[in-house]
Tab-separated table of N, CA, C and O in Angstrom:
chain	number	residue	atom	x	y	z
A	85	GLN	N	-266.888	-51.704	-13.926
A	85	GLN	CA	-265.901	-52.726	-14.474
A	85	GLN	C	-266.645	-54.093	-14.258
A	85	GLN	O	-267.428	-54.290	-13.482
A	86	VAL	N	-266.123	-55.016	-15.172
A	86	VAL	CA	-266.633	-56.352	-15.184
A	86	VAL	C	-265.492	-57.274	-15.015
A	86	VAL	O	-264.411	-57.097	-15.567
A	87	GLN	N	-265.713	-58.356	-14.309
A	87	GLN	CA	-264.579	-59.336	-14.199
A	87	GLN	C	-265.184	-60.764	-14.686
A	87	GLN	O	-266.361	-61.046	-14.474
A	88	LEU	N	-264.324	-61.484	-15.381
A	88	LEU	CA	-264.657	-62.813	-15.808
A	88	LEU	C	-263.749	-63.810	-15.213
A	88	LEU	O	-262.490	-63.561	-15.075
A	89	VAL	N	-264.350	-64.788	-14.553
A	89	VAL	CA	-263.613	-65.881	-13.862
A	89	VAL	C	-263.812	-67.202	-14.562
A	89	VAL	O	-264.971	-67.665	-14.486
A	90	GLU	N	-262.806	-67.802	-15.049
A	90	GLU	CA	-262.910	-69.079	-15.690
A	90	GLU	C	-262.544	-70.229	-14.655
A	90	GLU	O	-261.746	-70.042	-13.755
A	91	SER	N	-263.088	-71.436	-14.978
A	91	SER	CA	-262.657	-72.555	-14.206
A	91	SER	C	-262.935	-73.828	-15.087
A	91	SER	O	-263.733	-73.706	-16.050
A	92	GLY	N	-262.355	-74.914	-14.703
A	92	GLY	CA	-262.662	-76.263	-15.293
A	92	GLY	C	-261.564	-76.890	-16.157
A	92	GLY	O	-261.866	-78.009	-16.652
A	93	GLY	N	-260.523	-76.152	-16.479
A	93	GLY	CA	-259.521	-76.769	-17.233
A	93	GLY	C	-258.751	-77.835	-16.590
A	93	GLY	O	-258.961	-78.212	-15.337
A	94	GLY	N	-257.826	-78.483	-17.252
A	94	GLY	CA	-257.010	-79.549	-16.693
A	94	GLY	C	-256.447	-80.537	-17.702
A	94	GLY	O	-256.484	-80.323	-18.883
A	95	LEU	N	-255.985	-81.615	-17.073
A	95	LEU	CA	-255.323	-82.732	-17.970
A	95	LEU	C	-256.395	-83.832	-18.096
A	95	LEU	O	-256.897	-84.300	-17.155
A	96	VAL	N	-256.649	-84.294	-19.364
A	96	VAL	CA	-257.571	-85.357	-19.560
A	96	VAL	C	-256.949	-86.257	-20.684
A	96	VAL	O	-256.162	-85.840	-21.628
A	97	GLN	N	-257.288	-87.587	-20.606
A	97	GLN	CA	-256.915	-88.457	-21.599
A	97	GLN	C	-257.725	-88.322	-22.901
A	97	GLN	O	-258.836	-87.890	-22.860
A	98	PRO	N	-257.147	-88.757	-24.065
A	98	PRO	CA	-257.956	-88.654	-25.320
A	98	PRO	C	-259.274	-89.444	-25.114
A	98	PRO	O	-259.283	-90.599	-24.539
A	99	GLY	N	-260.319	-88.866	-25.589
A	99	GLY	CA	-261.641	-89.447	-25.490
A	99	GLY	C	-262.361	-89.074	-24.216
A	99	GLY	O	-263.571	-89.346	-24.111
A	100	GLY	N	-261.712	-88.382	-23.375
A	100	GLY	CA	-262.322	-87.917	-22.143
A	100	GLY	C	-263.093	-86.593	-22.326
A	100	GLY	O	-263.355	-86.073	-23.431
A	101	SER	N	-263.664	-86.111	-21.125
A	101	SER	CA	-264.451	-84.907	-21.121
A	101	SER	C	-264.034	-83.914	-20.137
A	101	SER	O	-263.450	-84.271	-19.066
A	102	LEU	N	-264.325	-82.686	-20.413
A	102	LEU	CA	-264.174	-81.585	-19.448
A	102	LEU	C	-265.199	-80.581	-19.619
A	102	LEU	O	-265.883	-80.482	-20.699
A	103	ARG	N	-265.599	-79.874	-18.542
A	103	ARG	CA	-266.556	-78.750	-18.630
A	103	ARG	C	-265.919	-77.453	-18.117
A	103	ARG	O	-265.447	-77.432	-17.006
A	104	LEU	N	-265.909	-76.533	-18.971
A	104	LEU	CA	-265.388	-75.180	-18.647
A	104	LEU	C	-266.546	-74.215	-18.211
A	104	LEU	O	-267.633	-74.362	-18.738
A	105	SER	N	-266.253	-73.334	-17.315
A	105	SER	CA	-267.227	-72.383	-16.789
A	105	SER	C	-266.608	-71.016	-16.875
A	105	SER	O	-265.397	-70.854	-16.655
A	106	CYS	N	-267.445	-70.014	-17.059
A	106	CYS	CA	-266.929	-68.636	-17.082
A	106	CYS	C	-268.037	-67.744	-16.515
A	106	CYS	O	-269.102	-67.655	-17.228
A	107	ALA	N	-267.833	-67.133	-15.417
A	107	ALA	CA	-268.843	-66.313	-14.799
A	107	ALA	C	-268.429	-64.818	-14.836
A	107	ALA	O	-267.262	-64.424	-14.541
A	108	ALA	N	-269.373	-63.974	-15.253
A	108	ALA	CA	-269.121	-62.611	-15.289
A	108	ALA	C	-269.738	-61.947	-14.100
A	108	ALA	O	-270.955	-62.288	-13.669
A	109	SER	N	-269.128	-60.976	-13.518
A	109	SER	CA	-269.697	-60.139	-12.370
A	109	SER	C	-269.330	-58.662	-12.526
A	109	SER	O	-268.366	-58.429	-13.182
A	110	GLY	N	-270.112	-57.916	-11.890
A	110	GLY	CA	-269.877	-56.459	-11.928
A	110	GLY	C	-271.086	-55.752	-12.405
A	110	GLY	O	-272.223	-56.182	-12.304
A	111	ARG	N	-270.825	-54.542	-12.948
A	111	ARG	CA	-271.951	-53.627	-13.335
A	111	ARG	C	-272.472	-53.969	-14.739
A	111	ARG	O	-272.278	-53.255	-15.686
A	112	ILE	N	-273.180	-55.050	-14.807
A	112	ILE	CA	-273.680	-55.628	-16.125
A	112	ILE	C	-275.117	-55.235	-16.248
A	112	ILE	O	-275.952	-55.452	-15.481
A	113	VAL	N	-275.451	-54.609	-17.414
A	113	VAL	CA	-276.756	-54.251	-17.767
A	113	VAL	C	-277.307	-55.382	-18.608
A	113	VAL	O	-278.442	-55.933	-18.233
A	114	SER	N	-276.629	-55.822	-19.519
A	114	SER	CA	-277.073	-56.983	-20.339
A	114	SER	C	-275.803	-57.628	-21.067
A	114	SER	O	-274.801	-56.921	-21.223
A	115	ILE	N	-275.992	-58.790	-21.558
A	115	ILE	CA	-274.909	-59.464	-22.350
A	115	ILE	C	-275.366	-59.672	-23.795
A	115	ILE	O	-276.351	-60.310	-23.950
A	116	TYR	N	-274.613	-59.155	-24.687
A	116	TYR	CA	-274.939	-59.269	-26.157
A	116	TYR	C	-274.536	-60.619	-26.593
A	116	TYR	O	-275.328	-61.335	-27.309
A	117	ALA	N	-273.329	-60.980	-26.317
A	117	ALA	CA	-272.839	-62.315	-26.941
A	117	ALA	C	-271.767	-62.819	-25.961
A	117	ALA	O	-271.211	-62.110	-25.141
A	118	MET	N	-271.578	-64.067	-26.089
A	118	MET	CA	-270.554	-64.743	-25.181
A	118	MET	C	-269.998	-65.953	-26.078
A	118	MET	O	-270.696	-66.437	-26.895
A	119	GLY	N	-268.792	-66.294	-25.739
A	119	GLY	CA	-268.150	-67.387	-26.559
A	119	GLY	C	-266.942	-67.877	-25.949
A	119	GLY	O	-266.451	-67.280	-24.823
A	120	TRP	N	-266.372	-68.972	-26.512
A	120	TRP	CA	-265.176	-69.475	-26.098
A	120	TRP	C	-264.141	-69.497	-27.294
A	120	TRP	O	-264.568	-69.768	-28.428
A	121	TYR	N	-262.959	-69.122	-26.981
A	121	TYR	CA	-261.886	-69.107	-27.926
A	121	TYR	C	-260.711	-69.995	-27.384
A	121	TYR	O	-260.699	-70.299	-26.225
A	122	ARG	N	-259.804	-70.418	-28.227
A	122	ARG	CA	-258.689	-71.209	-27.791
A	122	ARG	C	-257.382	-70.706	-28.515
A	122	ARG	O	-257.517	-70.326	-29.660
A	123	GLN	N	-256.239	-70.880	-27.887
A	123	GLN	CA	-255.044	-70.585	-28.557
A	123	GLN	C	-254.070	-71.658	-28.168
A	123	GLN	O	-253.637	-71.843	-27.022
A	124	ALA	N	-253.615	-72.477	-29.219
A	124	ALA	CA	-252.572	-73.400	-29.049
A	124	ALA	C	-251.135	-72.764	-29.197
A	124	ALA	O	-251.023	-71.793	-29.982
A	125	PRO	N	-250.095	-73.405	-28.768
A	125	PRO	CA	-248.763	-72.854	-28.946
A	125	PRO	C	-248.382	-72.619	-30.386
A	125	PRO	O	-248.640	-73.528	-31.182
A	126	GLY	N	-248.018	-71.424	-30.716
A	126	GLY	CA	-247.580	-71.135	-32.070
A	126	GLY	C	-248.758	-70.852	-32.997
A	126	GLY	O	-248.449	-70.720	-34.247
A	127	LYS	N	-249.947	-70.826	-32.537
A	127	LYS	CA	-251.055	-70.573	-33.408
A	127	LYS	C	-251.905	-69.511	-33.004
A	127	LYS	O	-251.760	-68.958	-31.903
A	128	GLN	N	-252.721	-68.944	-33.872
A	128	GLN	CA	-253.534	-67.762	-33.551
A	128	GLN	C	-254.790	-68.182	-32.713
A	128	GLN	O	-255.188	-69.401	-32.782
A	129	ARG	N	-255.330	-67.247	-31.959
A	129	ARG	CA	-256.492	-67.492	-31.259
A	129	ARG	C	-257.626	-67.736	-32.141
A	129	ARG	O	-257.811	-67.043	-33.131
A	130	GLU	N	-258.497	-68.764	-31.924
A	130	GLU	CA	-259.566	-69.099	-32.688
A	130	GLU	C	-260.838	-69.271	-31.966
A	130	GLU	O	-260.784	-69.653	-30.868
A	131	LEU	N	-261.961	-68.929	-32.714
A	131	LEU	CA	-263.232	-69.151	-32.059
A	131	LEU	C	-263.579	-70.683	-31.976
A	131	LEU	O	-263.398	-71.393	-32.989
A	132	VAL	N	-264.030	-71.085	-30.772
A	132	VAL	CA	-264.428	-72.442	-30.664
A	132	VAL	C	-265.915	-72.511	-30.766
A	132	VAL	O	-266.560	-73.431	-31.498
A	133	ALA	N	-266.627	-71.711	-29.970
A	133	ALA	CA	-268.106	-71.747	-30.021
A	133	ALA	C	-268.619	-70.397	-29.472
A	133	ALA	O	-267.930	-69.748	-28.636
A	134	GLY	N	-269.760	-69.939	-29.994
A	134	GLY	CA	-270.233	-68.628	-29.542
A	134	GLY	C	-271.816	-68.630	-29.594
A	134	GLY	O	-272.410	-69.320	-30.358
A	135	ILE	N	-272.356	-67.797	-28.668
A	135	ILE	CA	-273.840	-67.595	-28.632
A	135	ILE	C	-273.954	-66.049	-28.929
A	135	ILE	O	-273.508	-65.187	-28.184
A	136	ILE	N	-274.747	-65.737	-29.920
A	136	ILE	CA	-275.073	-64.301	-30.278
A	136	ILE	C	-276.485	-63.887	-29.949
A	136	ILE	O	-277.251	-64.894	-29.630
A	137	PRO	N	-276.795	-62.649	-29.973
A	137	PRO	CA	-278.134	-62.205	-29.677
A	137	PRO	C	-279.172	-63.018	-30.448
A	137	PRO	O	-279.017	-63.206	-31.631
A	138	GLY	N	-280.220	-63.435	-29.761
A	138	GLY	CA	-281.255	-64.110	-30.389
A	138	GLY	C	-281.126	-65.552	-30.085
A	138	GLY	O	-282.013	-66.528	-30.384
A	139	GLY	N	-279.869	-65.960	-29.541
A	139	GLY	CA	-279.641	-67.446	-29.174
A	139	GLY	C	-279.061	-68.266	-30.200
A	139	GLY	O	-278.764	-69.465	-29.922
A	140	SER	N	-278.685	-67.659	-31.338
A	140	SER	CA	-277.950	-68.584	-32.385
A	140	SER	C	-276.577	-68.977	-31.844
A	140	SER	O	-275.992	-68.230	-31.178
A	141	ILE	N	-276.308	-70.164	-32.195
A	141	ILE	CA	-274.995	-70.719	-31.688
A	141	ILE	C	-274.208	-71.153	-32.908
A	141	ILE	O	-274.627	-71.715	-33.951
A	142	ASP	N	-272.925	-70.926	-32.769
A	142	ASP	CA	-271.941	-71.235	-33.882
A	142	ASP	C	-270.734	-71.994	-33.248
A	142	ASP	O	-270.324	-71.719	-32.263
A	143	TYR	N	-270.342	-73.024	-34.052
A	143	TYR	CA	-269.221	-73.874	-33.641
A	143	TYR	C	-268.161	-73.928	-34.751
A	143	TYR	O	-268.456	-73.838	-35.850
A	144	ALA	N	-266.916	-74.025	-34.262
A	144	ALA	CA	-265.840	-74.319	-35.194
A	144	ALA	C	-266.083	-75.703	-35.817
A	144	ALA	O	-266.515	-76.588	-35.071
A	145	ASP	N	-265.782	-75.866	-37.016
A	145	ASP	CA	-265.966	-77.208	-37.745
A	145	ASP	C	-265.290	-78.318	-36.979
A	145	ASP	O	-265.770	-79.501	-36.801
A	146	SER	N	-264.118	-78.008	-36.354
A	146	SER	CA	-263.296	-79.006	-35.656
A	146	SER	C	-263.952	-79.593	-34.369
A	146	SER	O	-263.496	-80.644	-33.946
A	147	VAL	N	-264.889	-78.882	-33.865
A	147	VAL	CA	-265.476	-79.284	-32.552
A	147	VAL	C	-266.963	-79.646	-32.689
A	147	VAL	O	-267.577	-80.079	-31.749
A	148	LYS	N	-267.645	-79.471	-33.866
A	148	LYS	CA	-269.012	-79.798	-34.043
A	148	LYS	C	-269.225	-81.249	-33.725
A	148	LYS	O	-268.593	-82.158	-34.092
A	149	GLY	N	-270.342	-81.486	-32.953
A	149	GLY	CA	-270.717	-82.762	-32.471
A	149	GLY	C	-270.006	-83.292	-31.246
A	149	GLY	O	-270.344	-84.336	-30.851
A	150	ARG	N	-268.963	-82.567	-30.879
A	150	ARG	CA	-268.217	-82.947	-29.678
A	150	ARG	C	-268.301	-81.928	-28.497
A	150	ARG	O	-268.327	-82.328	-27.246
A	151	PHE	N	-268.378	-80.659	-28.810
A	151	PHE	CA	-268.446	-79.582	-27.924
A	151	PHE	C	-269.860	-79.010	-27.877
A	151	PHE	O	-270.579	-78.868	-28.913
A	152	THR	N	-270.327	-78.510	-26.662
A	152	THR	CA	-271.634	-77.865	-26.523
A	152	THR	C	-271.414	-76.643	-25.604
A	152	THR	O	-270.914	-76.717	-24.586
A	153	ILE	N	-271.892	-75.558	-26.214
A	153	ILE	CA	-271.880	-74.244	-25.416
A	153	ILE	C	-273.229	-74.049	-24.862
A	153	ILE	O	-274.255	-74.307	-25.559
A	154	SER	N	-273.285	-73.526	-23.609
A	154	SER	CA	-274.621	-73.213	-23.080
A	154	SER	C	-274.423	-71.979	-22.131
A	154	SER	O	-273.240	-71.675	-21.851
A	155	ARG	N	-275.546	-71.410	-21.656
A	155	ARG	CA	-275.486	-70.240	-20.852
A	155	ARG	C	-276.479	-70.394	-19.685
A	155	ARG	O	-277.579	-70.981	-19.944
A	156	ASP	N	-276.228	-69.700	-18.620
A	156	ASP	CA	-277.194	-69.557	-17.512
A	156	ASP	C	-277.321	-68.024	-17.341
A	156	ASP	O	-276.431	-67.353	-16.759
A	157	ASN	N	-278.443	-67.449	-17.864
A	157	ASN	CA	-278.585	-66.047	-17.756
A	157	ASN	C	-278.589	-65.460	-16.436
A	157	ASN	O	-278.171	-64.390	-16.117
A	158	ALA	N	-279.300	-66.207	-15.509
A	158	ALA	CA	-279.400	-65.791	-14.140
A	158	ALA	C	-278.082	-65.543	-13.441
A	158	ALA	O	-277.948	-64.775	-12.542
A	159	LYS	N	-277.125	-66.395	-13.852
A	159	LYS	CA	-275.743	-66.392	-13.221
A	159	LYS	C	-274.787	-65.725	-14.040
A	159	LYS	O	-273.633	-65.654	-13.727
A	160	ASN	N	-275.143	-65.137	-15.242
A	160	ASN	CA	-274.162	-64.470	-16.136
A	160	ASN	C	-273.023	-65.449	-16.429
A	160	ASN	O	-271.842	-65.073	-16.432
A	161	THR	N	-273.304	-66.696	-16.740
A	161	THR	CA	-272.290	-67.733	-16.905
A	161	THR	C	-272.477	-68.410	-18.163
A	161	THR	O	-273.578	-68.779	-18.636
A	162	VAL	N	-271.366	-68.737	-18.817
A	162	VAL	CA	-271.312	-69.510	-20.055
A	162	VAL	C	-270.517	-70.796	-19.745
A	162	VAL	O	-269.570	-70.746	-18.940
A	163	TYR	N	-270.877	-71.936	-20.335
A	163	TYR	CA	-270.265	-73.194	-20.137
A	163	TYR	C	-269.820	-73.711	-21.527
A	163	TYR	O	-270.326	-73.436	-22.515
A	164	LEU	N	-268.778	-74.539	-21.501
A	164	LEU	CA	-268.388	-75.300	-22.622
A	164	LEU	C	-268.180	-76.762	-22.220
A	164	LEU	O	-267.284	-77.141	-21.477
A	165	GLN	N	-269.112	-77.645	-22.643
A	165	GLN	CA	-268.978	-79.046	-22.428
A	165	GLN	C	-268.209	-79.662	-23.529
A	165	GLN	O	-268.578	-79.519	-24.773
A	166	MET	N	-267.090	-80.289	-23.227
A	166	MET	CA	-266.184	-80.815	-24.239
A	166	MET	C	-266.064	-82.341	-23.970
A	166	MET	O	-265.640	-82.853	-22.975
A	167	ASN	N	-266.629	-83.067	-25.059
A	167	ASN	CA	-266.518	-84.526	-25.014
A	167	ASN	C	-265.639	-85.009	-26.139
A	167	ASN	O	-265.267	-84.283	-27.102
A	168	SER	N	-265.269	-86.252	-26.018
A	168	SER	CA	-264.438	-86.941	-27.075
A	168	SER	C	-263.218	-86.088	-27.369
A	168	SER	O	-262.918	-85.881	-28.604
A	169	LEU	N	-262.560	-85.703	-26.353
A	169	LEU	CA	-261.475	-84.727	-26.539
A	169	LEU	C	-260.304	-85.460	-27.284
A	169	LEU	O	-260.062	-86.621	-27.090
A	170	LYS	N	-259.579	-84.623	-28.093
A	170	LYS	CA	-258.456	-85.062	-28.872
A	170	LYS	C	-257.197	-84.375	-28.612
A	170	LYS	O	-257.371	-83.186	-28.012
A	171	PRO	N	-256.071	-84.924	-28.838
A	171	PRO	CA	-254.773	-84.154	-28.480
A	171	PRO	C	-254.816	-82.835	-29.156
A	171	PRO	O	-254.255	-81.805	-28.557
A	172	GLU	N	-255.355	-82.628	-30.309
A	172	GLU	CA	-255.261	-81.406	-31.014
A	172	GLU	C	-256.269	-80.322	-30.427
A	172	GLU	O	-256.262	-79.165	-30.793
A	173	ASP	N	-257.033	-80.736	-29.398
A	173	ASP	CA	-257.780	-79.769	-28.567
A	173	ASP	C	-257.000	-79.070	-27.535
A	173	ASP	O	-257.395	-78.149	-26.855
A	174	THR	N	-255.785	-79.500	-27.330
A	174	THR	CA	-254.917	-78.914	-26.310
A	174	THR	C	-254.646	-77.459	-26.640
A	174	THR	O	-254.219	-77.105	-27.757
A	175	ALA	N	-254.941	-76.608	-25.682
A	175	ALA	CA	-254.769	-75.187	-25.866
A	175	ALA	C	-255.168	-74.450	-24.606
A	175	ALA	O	-255.713	-75.046	-23.609
A	176	VAL	N	-254.925	-73.151	-24.541
A	176	VAL	CA	-255.447	-72.295	-23.474
A	176	VAL	C	-256.813	-71.825	-24.012
A	176	VAL	O	-256.905	-71.300	-25.149
A	177	TYR	N	-257.866	-71.973	-23.231
A	177	TYR	CA	-259.209	-71.607	-23.563
A	177	TYR	C	-259.576	-70.353	-22.858
A	177	TYR	O	-259.377	-70.126	-21.607
A	178	TYR	N	-260.175	-69.384	-23.616
A	178	TYR	CA	-260.579	-68.089	-23.102
A	178	TYR	C	-262.008	-67.902	-23.382
A	178	TYR	O	-262.570	-68.120	-24.444
A	179	CYS	N	-262.695	-67.431	-22.324
A	179	CYS	CA	-264.071	-66.949	-22.597
A	179	CYS	C	-264.037	-65.464	-23.028
A	179	CYS	O	-263.193	-64.763	-22.662
A	180	ASN	N	-265.178	-65.102	-23.738
A	180	ASN	CA	-265.273	-63.726	-24.181
A	180	ASN	C	-266.737	-63.225	-24.024
A	180	ASN	O	-267.674	-64.007	-24.440
A	181	PHE	N	-266.897	-62.149	-23.472
A	181	PHE	CA	-268.263	-61.633	-23.293
A	181	PHE	C	-268.292	-60.185	-23.943
A	181	PHE	O	-267.385	-59.320	-23.769
A	182	ASP	N	-269.384	-59.946	-24.670
A	182	ASP	CA	-269.698	-58.527	-25.182
A	182	ASP	C	-270.838	-58.022	-24.252
A	182	ASP	O	-271.921	-58.574	-24.400
A	183	ILE	N	-270.508	-57.020	-23.458
A	183	ILE	CA	-271.332	-56.654	-22.334
A	183	ILE	C	-271.716	-55.195	-22.481
A	183	ILE	O	-270.930	-54.306	-22.774
A	184	ARG	N	-273.028	-54.909	-22.168
A	184	ARG	CA	-273.554	-53.591	-22.017
A	184	ARG	C	-273.479	-53.274	-20.563
A	184	ARG	O	-274.044	-53.891	-19.663
A	185	GLU	N	-272.752	-52.128	-20.282
A	185	GLU	CA	-272.633	-51.628	-18.912
A	185	GLU	C	-273.430	-50.287	-18.889
A	185	GLU	O	-274.009	-49.897	-19.984
A	186	VAL	N	-273.440	-49.704	-17.797
A	186	VAL	CA	-274.164	-48.368	-17.705
A	186	VAL	C	-273.308	-47.341	-18.477
A	186	VAL	O	-272.159	-47.080	-18.262
A	187	GLY	N	-273.838	-46.866	-19.625
A	187	GLY	CA	-273.175	-45.841	-20.394
A	187	GLY	C	-272.227	-46.326	-21.458
A	187	GLY	O	-271.528	-45.644	-22.139
A	188	SER	N	-271.988	-47.632	-21.580
A	188	SER	CA	-270.985	-48.179	-22.492
A	188	SER	C	-271.176	-49.638	-22.897
A	188	SER	O	-272.047	-50.285	-22.231
A	189	ARG	N	-270.595	-50.031	-23.909
A	189	ARG	CA	-270.580	-51.441	-24.327
A	189	ARG	C	-269.142	-51.943	-24.503
A	189	ARG	O	-268.377	-51.225	-25.239
A	190	ARG	N	-268.727	-52.994	-23.865
A	190	ARG	CA	-267.332	-53.378	-23.868
A	190	ARG	C	-267.185	-54.876	-24.102
A	190	ARG	O	-268.129	-55.601	-23.760
A	191	ASN	N	-265.994	-55.267	-24.538
A	191	ASN	CA	-265.698	-56.654	-24.734
A	191	ASN	C	-264.675	-57.072	-23.716
A	191	ASN	O	-263.683	-56.329	-23.404
A	192	TYR	N	-264.888	-58.211	-23.015
A	192	TYR	CA	-264.000	-58.665	-21.994
A	192	TYR	C	-263.585	-60.108	-22.339
A	192	TYR	O	-264.294	-60.928	-22.864
A	193	TRP	N	-262.333	-60.359	-21.806
A	193	TRP	CA	-261.717	-61.706	-21.934
A	193	TRP	C	-261.510	-62.314	-20.495
A	193	TRP	O	-261.107	-61.580	-19.588
A	194	GLY	N	-261.818	-63.620	-20.415
A	194	GLY	CA	-261.319	-64.289	-19.229
A	194	GLY	C	-259.799	-64.492	-19.140
A	194	GLY	O	-259.100	-64.123	-20.001
A	195	GLN	N	-259.368	-65.015	-17.964
A	195	GLN	CA	-257.903	-65.094	-17.757
A	195	GLN	C	-257.309	-66.283	-18.512
A	195	GLN	O	-256.074	-66.311	-18.615
A	196	GLY	N	-258.082	-67.170	-18.996
A	196	GLY	CA	-257.644	-68.341	-19.697
A	196	GLY	C	-257.431	-69.508	-18.821
A	196	GLY	O	-257.067	-69.398	-17.609
A	197	THR	N	-257.733	-70.718	-19.317
A	197	THR	CA	-257.555	-71.910	-18.594
A	197	THR	C	-256.967	-72.982	-19.477
A	197	THR	O	-257.402	-73.141	-20.651
A	198	GLN	N	-255.993	-73.698	-18.958
A	198	GLN	CA	-255.255	-74.711	-19.885
A	198	GLN	C	-256.047	-75.953	-19.892
A	198	GLN	O	-256.499	-76.545	-18.867
A	199	VAL	N	-256.115	-76.454	-21.146
A	199	VAL	CA	-256.730	-77.782	-21.424
A	199	VAL	C	-255.701	-78.655	-22.061
A	199	VAL	O	-255.217	-78.158	-23.125
A	200	THR	N	-255.355	-79.675	-21.535
A	200	THR	CA	-254.252	-80.541	-22.015
A	200	THR	C	-254.895	-81.961	-22.269
A	200	THR	O	-255.403	-82.552	-21.296
A	201	VAL	N	-254.895	-82.422	-23.458
A	201	VAL	CA	-255.334	-83.743	-23.806
A	201	VAL	C	-254.210	-84.621	-24.131
A	201	VAL	O	-253.530	-84.447	-25.268
A	202	SER	N	-253.891	-85.558	-23.315
A	202	SER	CA	-252.695	-86.374	-23.544
A	202	SER	C	-252.848	-87.724	-22.718
A	202	SER	O	-253.469	-87.772	-21.683
A	203	SER	N	-252.203	-88.727	-23.290
A	203	SER	CA	-252.244	-90.009	-22.564
A	203	SER	C	-250.920	-90.180	-21.777
A	203	SER	O	-250.762	-91.275	-21.149
């Protein structure tokens, strides 16, 4: 089994910054892909940023130039640096890992962390 633990959410004023972290632990052989999603009230969960095999990175158009995704392979951790936050960024943010374990490949979600952008 693999566990994902998120941290870093909170309340921030418009224009402010937050950094989210998500660490994976357990019987991990390798990580194929990792990413961040978000879900605002009444809306579907959407991809915010993702890192795929080979290191390619993809961002939602709404966050390009403001958010940066990065990873620490040694710590099995993915980060999301969020700058110039806007009220429309308010949502629950979830990390997602595509992980190869011994004998299987599975997709895991973090528990979610609330990000609220408000003055």
